[in-house]
């Protein structure tokens, strides 16, 4: 009887020790499990955030690309509006658009004047152009005149030549030729350097339609 009592007591003691060991293991394991669970959650959340950011970046890139393509299309369309016209036609129209005294013209006449031509081709004073020039006039006196030479770099030299010398009349008998010669030389010496703007394409095309070329 005493032997069985001793065995039973030993079994109970071992069960209690095993239970305590399990409780200790459970207590020790809980913080690690929490860390692993927390780490796993944070990793999943980070992956979701990265995926969302990647999708947003791709969307933004596509939108920017589409916008760029649209802008390039507008530029190409503007360039194509003038593609059927010559560079000279575009130049004459732009010059008049920027410098012409009257924009409401019926026609625009273009004359190419070689160097050495007298400023007043009908007069006797021998002051001449030092370079080739282009002269654009309207069909009416009120339309005015633009006389210039090109520099080939987007700039031109403007000469303030009157539409008519002596008011369209013959030179007066008491004309002071020395004074007129001085005035002409002053015009040549004070030519103005001007940069020609591209202007509005539709207006340029409208004026091209008015050109009467030599």
Coordinates of N, CA and C in Angstrom, one line a residue:
X1 N 0.8 -1.2 0.0 CA 0.0 0.0 0.0 C 0.8 1.2 0.0
X2 N 1.9 1.2 0.8 CA 2.8 2.4 0.9 C 3.5 2.6 -0.5
X3 N 3.8 1.4 -1.2 CA 4.5 1.5 -2.5 C 3.6 2.2 -3.5
X4 N 2.3 1.9 -3.6 CA 1.4 2.5 -4.6 C 1.2 4.0 -4.2
X5 N 1.2 4.3 -2.9 CA 1.0 5.7 -2.5 C 2.2 6.5 -3.0
X6 N 3.4 5.9 -2.9 CA 4.6 6.6 -3.3 C 4.6 6.9 -4.8
X7 N 4.2 5.8 -5.6 CA 4.2 6.0 -7.0 C 3.2 7.0 -7.5
X8 N 2.0 7.0 -6.8 CA 1.0 8.0 -7.1 C 1.4 9.4 -6.9
X9 N 2.1 9.6 -5.7 CA 2.6 10.9 -5.4 C 3.7 11.4 -6.4
X10 N 4.5 10.4 -6.8 CA 5.6 10.8 -7.8 C 4.9 11.2 -9.2
X11 N 3.9 10.5 -9.5 CA 3.2 10.8 -10.8 C 2.6 12.2 -10.8
X12 N 1.9 12.5 -9.6 CA 1.3 13.8 -9.5 C 2.3 14.9 -9.6
X13 N 3.5 14.6 -8.9 CA 4.5 15.7 -8.9 C 5.1 15.9 -10.3
X14 N 5.3 14.9 -11.1 CA 5.8 15.0 -12.4 C 4.8 15.8 -13.3
X15 N 3.5 15.4 -13.1 CA 2.5 16.1 -13.9 C 2.5 17.6 -13.6
X16 N 2.6 17.9 -12.3 CA 2.6 19.4 -11.9 C 3.9 20.1 -12.5
X17 N 5.0 19.4 -12.5 CA 6.2 20.0 -13.1 C 6.1 20.2 -14.6
X18 N 5.5 19.2 -15.3 CA 5.3 19.3 -16.7 C 4.4 20.4 -17.1
X19 N 3.3 20.6 -16.2 CA 2.4 21.7 -16.5 C 3.0 23.0 -16.3
X20 N 3.9 23.1 -15.2 CA 4.6 24.4 -15.0 C 5.5 24.7 -16.2
X21 N 6.2 23.6 -16.7 CA 7.1 23.8 -17.8 C 6.3 24.3 -19.1
X22 N 5.1 23.7 -19.3 CA 4.3 24.2 -20.4 C 3.9 25.6 -20.3
X23 N 3.5 26.0 -19.0 CA 3.1 27.4 -18.8 C 4.2 28.3 -19.0
X24 N 5.5 27.9 -18.5 CA 6.6 28.8 -18.7 C 6.9 28.9 -20.2
X25 N 6.9 27.8 -21.0 CA 7.1 27.9 -22.4 C 6.1 28.8 -23.1
X26 N 4.9 28.7 -22.7 CA 3.8 29.5 -23.3 C 4.1 31.0 -23.0
X27 N 4.5 31.2 -21.7 CA 4.7 32.6 -21.3 C 5.9 33.2 -22.1
X28 N 7.0 32.4 -22.2 CA 8.1 32.8 -22.9 C 7.9 33.0 -24.4
X29 N 7.0 32.1 -25.0 CA 6.8 32.1 -26.4 C 5.9 33.3 -26.9
X30 N 5.1 33.8 -26.0 CA 4.1 34.8 -26.4 C 4.7 36.1 -27.0
X31 N 5.7 36.7 -26.4 CA 6.3 37.9 -27.0 C 6.9 37.6 -28.4
X32 N 7.6 36.5 -28.6 CA 8.2 36.2 -29.9 C 7.1 36.0 -30.9
X33 N 6.0 35.3 -30.5 CA 4.9 35.2 -31.5 C 4.3 36.5 -31.9
X34 N 4.2 37.4 -30.9 CA 3.6 38.7 -31.2 C 4.5 39.5 -32.1
X35 N 5.8 39.4 -31.9 CA 6.8 40.1 -32.8 C 6.7 39.5 -34.2
X36 N 6.6 38.2 -34.3 CA 6.5 37.6 -35.7 C 5.2 38.0 -36.3
X37 N 4.1 38.0 -35.6 CA 2.8 38.4 -36.1 C 2.8 39.9 -36.6
X38 N 3.4 40.7 -35.7 CA 3.5 42.1 -36.0 C 4.4 42.4 -37.2
X39 N 5.5 41.7 -37.3 CA 6.4 41.8 -38.4 C 5.8 41.4 -39.7
X40 N 5.1 40.3 -39.7 CA 4.3 39.8 -40.9 C 3.3 40.8 -41.3
X41 N 2.6 41.4 -40.4 CA 1.6 42.4 -40.7 C 2.2 43.6 -41.4
X42 N 3.3 44.1 -40.8 CA 4.0 45.3 -41.3 C 4.5 45.0 -42.7
X43 N 5.1 43.8 -42.9 CA 5.6 43.4 -44.2 C 4.5 43.4 -45.3
X44 N 3.4 42.8 -44.9 CA 2.2 42.8 -45.9 C 1.8 44.2 -46.2
X45 N 1.7 45.0 -45.1 CA 1.3 46.4 -45.3 C 2.2 47.2 -46.2
X46 N 3.6 46.9 -46.0 CA 4.6 47.6 -46.8 C 4.5 47.2 -48.2
X47 N 4.2 45.9 -48.5 CA 4.1 45.4 -49.9 C 2.9 46.1 -50.5
X48 N 1.8 46.2 -49.8 CA 0.6 46.8 -50.4 C 0.8 48.3 -50.7
X49 N 1.6 49.0 -49.8 CA 1.9 50.4 -50.0 C 2.8 50.6 -51.3
X50 N 3.8 49.7 -51.4 CA 4.7 49.7 -52.5 C 3.9 49.5 -53.8
X51 N 3.0 48.5 -53.8 CA 2.2 48.2 -55.0 C 1.4 49.4 -55.4
X52 N 0.7 50.0 -54.4 CA -0.1 51.2 -54.6 C 0.7 52.3 -55.2
X53 N 1.9 52.6 -54.6 CA 2.7 53.7 -55.1 C 3.2 53.4 -56.5
X54 N 3.5 52.1 -56.8 CA 3.9 51.8 -58.2 C 2.8 52.0 -59.2
X55 N 1.6 51.6 -58.8 CA 0.4 51.8 -59.7 C 0.2 53.3 -60.0
X56 N 0.3 54.1 -58.9 CA 0.1 55.6 -59.0 C 1.1 56.2 -59.9
X57 N 2.4 55.7 -59.7 CA 3.5 56.3 -60.5 C 3.3 55.9 -62.0
X58 N 2.9 54.7 -62.3 CA 2.6 54.3 -63.7 C 1.5 55.1 -64.3
X59 N 0.4 55.3 -63.5 CA -0.7 56.1 -64.0 C -0.2 57.5 -64.3
X60 N 0.6 58.1 -63.4 CA 1.1 59.5 -63.6 C 1.9 59.6 -64.8
X61 N 2.8 58.5 -65.0 CA 3.7 58.5 -66.2 C 2.9 58.4 -67.5
X62 N 1.9 57.6 -67.5 CA 1.0 57.5 -68.7 C 0.3 58.8 -69.0
X63 N -0.2 59.5 -67.9 CA -0.9 60.7 -68.2 C 0.1 61.8 -68.7
X64 N 1.3 61.8 -68.1 CA 2.3 62.8 -68.6 C 2.7 62.5 -70.1
X65 N 2.8 61.2 -70.4 CA 3.1 60.8 -71.7 C 2.0 61.2 -72.7
X66 N 0.8 61.0 -72.3 CA -0.3 61.4 -73.2 C -0.4 62.9 -73.4
X67 N -0.1 63.6 -72.3 CA -0.1 65.1 -72.4 C 1.0 65.6 -73.3
X68 N 2.2 64.9 -73.2 CA 3.3 65.3 -74.1 C 3.0 65.0 -75.5
X69 N 2.3 63.9 -75.8 CA 2.0 63.6 -77.2 C 1.0 64.6 -77.7
X70 N 0.0 65.0 -76.8 CA -1.0 66.0 -77.3 C -0.3 67.3 -77.6
X71 N 0.7 67.8 -76.8 CA 1.4 69.0 -77.0 C 2.1 69.0 -78.3
X72 N 2.8 67.8 -78.5 CA 3.6 67.7 -79.8 C 2.7 67.7 -81.0
X73 N 1.5 67.1 -80.8 CA 0.6 67.2 -81.9 C 0.2 68.6 -82.3
X74 N 0.0 69.4 -81.2 CA -0.4 70.8 -81.5 C 0.7 71.6 -82.2
X75 N 2.0 71.3 -81.8 CA 3.1 72.0 -82.5 C 3.2 71.6 -83.9
X76 N 3.1 70.3 -84.2 CA 3.1 69.8 -85.5 C 2.0 70.4 -86.4
X77 N 0.8 70.5 -85.8 CA -0.3 71.0 -86.5 C 0.0 72.5 -86.9
X78 N 0.5 73.3 -86.0 CA 0.9 74.7 -86.3 C 1.9 74.8 -87.4
X79 N 2.9 73.9 -87.4 CA 3.9 73.9 -88.4 C 3.3 73.5 -89.7
X80 N 2.4 72.6 -89.8 CA 1.8 72.1 -91.0 C 1.0 73.2 -91.7
X81 N 0.5 74.1 -90.9 CA -0.4 75.2 -91.5 C 0.4 76.0 -92.5
X82 N 1.7 76.1 -92.3 CA 2.5 77.0 -93.2 C 3.3 76.1 -94.2
X83 N 3.2 74.8 -94.1 CA 4.1 73.9 -94.8 C 3.9 74.1 -96.4
X84 N 2.8 74.5 -96.8 CA 2.5 74.5 -98.2 C 3.0 75.9 -98.9
X85 N 3.5 76.8 -98.1 CA 4.0 78.1 -98.6 C 5.5 78.1 -98.6
X86 N 6.0 79.0 -99.4 CA 7.5 79.1 -99.5 C 8.0 80.0 -98.4
X87 N 9.3 79.9 -98.1 CA 9.9 80.7 -97.0 C 9.8 82.2 -97.3
X88 N 9.9 82.5 -98.6 CA 9.8 83.9 -99.0 C 8.3 84.5 -98.8
X89 N 7.3 83.7 -99.1 CA 6.0 84.1 -98.9 C 5.7 84.3 -97.4
X90 N 6.2 83.4 -96.6 CA 6.0 83.5 -95.1 C 6.7 84.8 -94.6
X91 N 8.0 85.0 -95.1 CA 8.7 86.2 -94.7 C 8.0 87.5 -95.0
X92 N 7.6 87.6 -96.3 CA 6.9 88.9 -96.7 C 5.6 89.1 -95.8
X93 N 4.9 88.1 -95.6 CA 3.6 88.2 -94.8 C 3.9 88.6 -93.4
X94 N 5.0 88.0 -92.8 CA 5.3 88.3 -91.4 C 5.8 89.7 -91.3
X95 N 6.7 90.1 -92.2 CA 7.2 91.5 -92.2 C 6.0 92.5 -92.3
X96 N 5.1 92.3 -93.2 CA 4.0 93.2 -93.3 C 3.1 93.1 -92.0
X97 N 2.9 91.9 -91.5 CA 2.0 91.8 -90.3 C 2.6 92.6 -89.1
X98 N 3.9 92.6 -89.0 CA 4.6 93.3 -87.9 C 4.8 94.8 -88.2
X99 N 5.1 95.1 -89.4 CA 5.5 96.5 -89.7 C 4.6 97.3 -90.7
X100 N 3.7 96.6 -91.4 CA 2.9 97.3 -92.4 C 2.0 98.3 -91.7
X101 N 1.9 99.5 -92.3 CA 1.1 100.6 -91.7 C -0.4 100.2 -91.7
X102 N -0.8 99.5 -92.7 CA -2.3 99.1 -92.8 C -2.4 97.6 -93.0
X103 N -3.1 97.0 -92.1 CA -3.3 95.5 -92.2 C -4.5 95.2 -93.1
X104 N -5.4 96.1 -93.2 CA -6.6 95.8 -94.0 C -6.4 96.2 -95.5
X105 N -5.5 95.4 -96.1 CA -5.1 95.7 -97.5 C -5.9 94.7 -98.5
X106 N -6.0 95.2 -99.7 CA -6.6 94.4 -100.7 C -5.5 93.5 -101.4
X107 N -4.4 94.1 -101.6 CA -3.3 93.4 -102.3 C -1.9 93.9 -101.7
X108 N -0.9 93.1 -101.8 CA 0.4 93.5 -101.4 C 1.4 93.2 -102.5
X109 N 2.1 94.2 -103.0 CA 3.0 94.1 -104.1 C 4.4 94.0 -103.5
X110 N 5.2 93.1 -104.0 CA 6.6 92.9 -103.6 C 7.5 93.2 -104.8
X111 N 8.5 94.1 -104.5 CA 9.5 94.4 -105.5 C 10.9 94.1 -104.9
X112 N 11.7 93.5 -105.7 CA 13.1 93.2 -105.3 C 14.0 94.2 -106.0
X113 N 14.7 95.0 -105.2 CA 15.5 96.1 -105.7 C 17.0 95.8 -105.5
X114 N 17.7 95.8 -106.5 CA 19.2 95.4 -106.4 C 20.0 96.6 -105.9
X115 N 21.1 96.3 -105.2 CA 22.0 97.3 -104.8 C 22.5 98.2 -105.9
X116 N 22.7 99.5 -105.6 CA 23.1 100.4 -106.7 C 21.9 101.2 -107.3
X117 N 20.6 100.8 -106.9 CA 19.5 101.5 -107.4 C 19.3 102.7 -106.7
X118 N 18.9 103.8 -107.4 CA 18.7 105.1 -106.7 C 17.5 105.0 -105.7
X119 N 17.5 105.7 -104.6 CA 16.4 105.7 -103.7 C 15.2 106.3 -104.4
X120 N 15.4 107.3 -105.1 CA 14.3 107.9 -106.0 C 14.6 107.5 -107.4
X121 N 14.0 106.4 -107.9 CA 14.3 106.0 -109.2 C 13.9 106.9 -110.3
X122 N 13.0 107.9 -110.0 CA 12.6 108.8 -111.1 C 13.3 110.2 -110.9
X123 N 14.1 110.3 -109.9 CA 14.8 111.6 -109.7 C 16.2 111.6 -110.3
X124 N 16.9 112.7 -110.1 CA 18.3 112.9 -110.6 C 19.3 112.7 -109.5
X125 N 18.9 112.6 -108.3 CA 19.9 112.5 -107.2 C 20.4 111.1 -107.1
X126 N 21.7 111.0 -107.1 CA 22.3 109.7 -107.3 C 22.7 108.9 -106.0
X127 N 21.9 109.1 -105.0 CA 22.0 108.3 -103.7 C 21.4 106.9 -103.9
X128 N 22.2 105.9 -103.7 CA 21.7 104.5 -104.1 C 21.7 103.6 -102.9
X129 N 21.0 102.5 -103.0 CA 21.0 101.5 -101.9 C 22.3 100.8 -101.9
X130 N 22.9 100.6 -100.7 CA 24.2 99.9 -100.6 C 24.0 98.4 -100.7
X131 N 22.8 97.9 -100.6 CA 22.6 96.4 -100.7 C 21.3 96.1 -101.3
X132 N 21.0 94.9 -101.7 CA 19.7 94.5 -102.2 C 18.6 94.7 -101.1
X133 N 17.5 95.2 -101.6 CA 16.4 95.4 -100.6 C 15.1 94.9 -101.2
X134 N 14.1 94.7 -100.4 CA 12.8 94.3 -100.7 C 11.8 95.4 -100.3
X135 N 10.9 95.7 -101.2 CA 10.0 96.8 -101.0 C 8.5 96.2 -101.1
X136 N 7.8 96.3 -100.0 CA 6.4 95.8 -100.0 C 5.4 97.0 -99.9
X137 N 4.5 97.1 -100.8 CA 3.5 98.2 -100.8 C 2.1 97.6 -101.0
X138 N 1.1 98.4 -100.4 CA -0.2 98.0 -100.7 C -0.7 98.6 -102.0
X139 N -2.0 98.3 -102.3 CA -2.5 98.8 -103.6 C -3.0 100.2 -103.5
X140 N -3.1 100.8 -102.3 CA -3.5 102.2 -102.1 C -2.4 102.9 -101.4
X141 N -2.4 104.2 -101.6 CA -1.3 105.0 -100.9 C -1.4 104.9 -99.4
X142 N -2.7 104.8 -98.9 CA -2.9 104.8 -97.4 C -2.3 103.5 -96.8
X143 N -2.1 102.5 -97.7 CA -1.6 101.2 -97.1 C -0.1 101.3 -96.7
X144 N 0.6 102.3 -97.2 CA 2.0 102.5 -96.8 C 3.0 101.6 -97.5
X145 N 4.2 101.6 -97.0 CA 5.3 100.9 -97.6 C 6.3 100.4 -96.6
X146 N 6.9 99.2 -96.9 CA 8.0 98.7 -96.0 C 9.2 98.4 -96.9
X147 N 10.3 99.0 -96.6 CA 11.5 98.7 -97.4 C 12.6 98.1 -96.5
X148 N 13.1 97.0 -96.8 CA 14.0 96.3 -95.9 C 15.0 95.4 -96.6
X149 N 16.1 95.0 -95.9 CA 17.0 94.0 -96.4 C 17.0 92.9 -95.3
X150 N 17.2 91.6 -95.8 CA 17.2 90.5 -94.8 C 18.7 90.2 -94.5
X151 N 18.8 89.7 -93.2 CA 20.1 89.3 -92.7 C 20.3 87.8 -92.6
X152 N 19.3 87.0 -92.9 CA 19.4 85.6 -92.9 C 19.4 85.0 -91.5
X153 N 19.1 85.8 -90.5 CA 19.2 85.2 -89.1 C 17.9 85.6 -88.3
X154 N 16.8 85.9 -89.1 CA 15.6 86.3 -88.4 C 15.5 87.8 -88.2
X155 N 16.5 88.5 -88.6 CA 16.4 90.0 -88.4 C 16.5 90.7 -89.8
X156 N 16.0 91.9 -89.9 CA 16.0 92.6 -91.1 C 16.4 94.1 -90.8
X157 N 16.9 94.8 -91.8 CA 17.2 96.2 -91.7 C 16.1 97.0 -92.4
X158 N 15.5 97.9 -91.6 CA 14.4 98.7 -92.1 C 14.9 100.1 -92.6
X159 N 14.6 100.5 -93.8 CA 14.9 101.8 -94.3 C 13.6 102.6 -94.4
X160 N 13.6 103.8 -93.8 CA 12.4 104.6 -93.8 C 12.3 105.4 -95.1
X161 N 12.0 104.7 -96.1 CA 11.8 105.3 -97.5 C 10.3 105.7 -97.6
X162 N 10.1 106.9 -98.0 CA 8.7 107.4 -98.2 C 8.0 106.7 -99.4
X163 N 6.7 106.6 -99.3 CA 5.9 106.0 -100.4 C 6.1 106.8 -101.6
X164 N 6.1 108.1 -101.5 CA 6.3 109.0 -102.7 C 7.2 110.1 -102.3
X165 N 8.1 110.4 -103.3 CA 9.0 111.5 -103.1 C 8.3 112.8 -103.6
X166 N 8.4 113.9 -102.8 CA 7.9 115.1 -103.2 C 6.3 115.1 -103.3
X167 N 5.7 114.2 -102.5 CA 4.3 114.1 -102.5 C 3.7 113.6 -103.8
X168 N 4.5 112.8 -104.5 CA 4.0 112.3 -105.8 C 4.0 113.2 -106.9
X169 N 4.6 114.4 -106.7 CA 4.7 115.4 -107.7 C 6.1 115.4 -108.3
X170 N 6.2 116.1 -109.4 CA 7.6 116.3 -110.0 C 8.4 117.2 -109.0
X171 N 9.7 117.0 -109.0 CA 10.5 117.8 -108.1 C 10.3 119.3 -108.4
X172 N 10.2 120.1 -107.4 CA 10.1 121.5 -107.6 C 11.3 122.1 -108.3
X173 N 11.1 123.3 -109.0 CA 12.2 123.9 -109.7 C 13.2 124.4 -108.8
X174 N 12.8 124.8 -107.6 CA 13.8 125.4 -106.7 C 14.3 124.3 -105.7
X175 N 14.3 123.1 -106.1 CA 14.7 122.0 -105.2 C 16.1 122.1 -104.8
X176 N 16.3 122.0 -103.5 CA 17.7 122.0 -102.9 C 18.2 120.6 -103.0
X177 N 18.9 120.3 -104.0 CA 19.4 118.9 -104.2 C 20.3 118.5 -103.1
X178 N 21.2 119.4 -102.6 CA 22.1 119.1 -101.6 C 21.4 118.7 -100.3
X179 N 20.3 119.4 -100.0 CA 19.5 119.0 -98.8 C 18.8 117.7 -99.0
X180 N 18.3 117.4 -100.2 CA 17.6 116.1 -100.4 C 18.6 115.0 -100.3
X181 N 19.8 115.2 -100.9 CA 20.8 114.2 -100.8 C 21.2 113.9 -99.4
X182 N 21.3 114.9 -98.6 CA 21.7 114.8 -97.2 C 20.6 113.9 -96.5
X183 N 19.3 114.2 -96.8 CA 18.2 113.5 -96.2 C 18.3 112.0 -96.5
X184 N 18.6 111.8 -97.8 CA 18.6 110.4 -98.3 C 19.8 109.6 -97.6
X185 N 20.9 110.3 -97.5 CA 22.0 109.6 -96.8 C 21.8 109.4 -95.4
X186 N 21.0 110.3 -94.8 CA 20.6 110.1 -93.3 C 19.7 108.8 -93.2
X187 N 18.8 108.7 -94.2 CA 17.9 107.5 -94.2 C 18.8 106.2 -94.2
X188 N 19.7 106.2 -95.1 CA 20.6 105.0 -95.2 C 21.4 104.7 -94.0
X189 N 21.9 105.8 -93.4 CA 22.8 105.7 -92.2 C 22.0 105.3 -91.0
X190 N 20.7 105.5 -91.0 CA 19.9 105.2 -89.8 C 18.9 104.1 -90.0
X191 N 19.3 103.1 -90.8 CA 18.5 101.9 -90.9 C 18.4 101.3 -89.5
X192 N 17.2 100.6 -89.3 CA 16.9 100.0 -88.0 C 16.9 98.5 -88.1
X193 N 17.6 97.9 -87.2 CA 17.7 96.4 -87.1 C 16.5 95.9 -86.3
X194 N 15.7 95.1 -86.9 CA 14.4 94.6 -86.3 C 14.4 93.0 -86.4
X195 N 14.0 92.4 -85.3 CA 13.8 91.0 -85.3 C 12.3 90.7 -85.7
X196 N 12.1 89.8 -86.7 CA 10.8 89.6 -87.2 C 10.1 88.5 -86.4
X197 N 9.0 88.8 -85.8 CA 8.2 87.8 -85.0 C 7.6 86.8 -86.0
X198 N 7.3 85.6 -85.4 CA 6.6 84.6 -86.2 C 5.1 85.0 -86.5
X199 N 4.5 85.7 -85.5 CA 3.2 86.2 -85.7 C 2.2 85.0 -85.6
X200 N 0.9 85.4 -85.8 CA -0.2 84.4 -85.8 C -0.3 83.7 -87.2
X201 N -0.3 82.4 -87.2 CA -0.3 81.7 -88.5 C -1.5 82.0 -89.4
X202 N -2.6 82.1 -88.8 CA -3.8 82.4 -89.6 C -3.7 83.8 -90.2
X203 N -3.2 84.8 -89.5 CA -3.0 86.1 -90.1 C -1.9 86.1 -91.2
X204 N -0.9 85.3 -90.9 CA 0.2 85.2 -92.0 C -0.4 84.6 -93.2
X205 N -1.2 83.5 -93.1 CA -1.8 82.9 -94.3 C -2.7 83.9 -95.0
X206 N -3.5 84.7 -94.2 CA -4.4 85.7 -94.8 C -3.6 86.7 -95.7
X207 N -2.5 87.1 -95.2 CA -1.7 88.1 -95.9 C -0.9 87.4 -97.1
X208 N -0.6 86.2 -97.0 CA 0.0 85.5 -98.1 C -0.9 85.5 -99.3
X209 N -2.2 85.3 -99.0 CA -3.2 85.4 -100.0 C -3.3 86.7 -100.7
X210 N -2.8 87.8 -100.1 CA -2.8 89.1 -100.7 C -1.6 89.4 -101.6
X211 N -0.6 88.6 -101.5 CA 0.7 88.9 -102.1 C 0.7 88.8 -103.7
X212 N 1.3 89.8 -104.3 CA 1.5 89.8 -105.7 C 3.0 89.8 -105.9
X213 N 3.5 88.6 -106.2 CA 5.0 88.5 -106.4 C 5.5 88.8 -107.7
X214 N 6.8 89.3 -107.8 CA 7.3 89.6 -109.1 C 7.6 88.4 -110.0

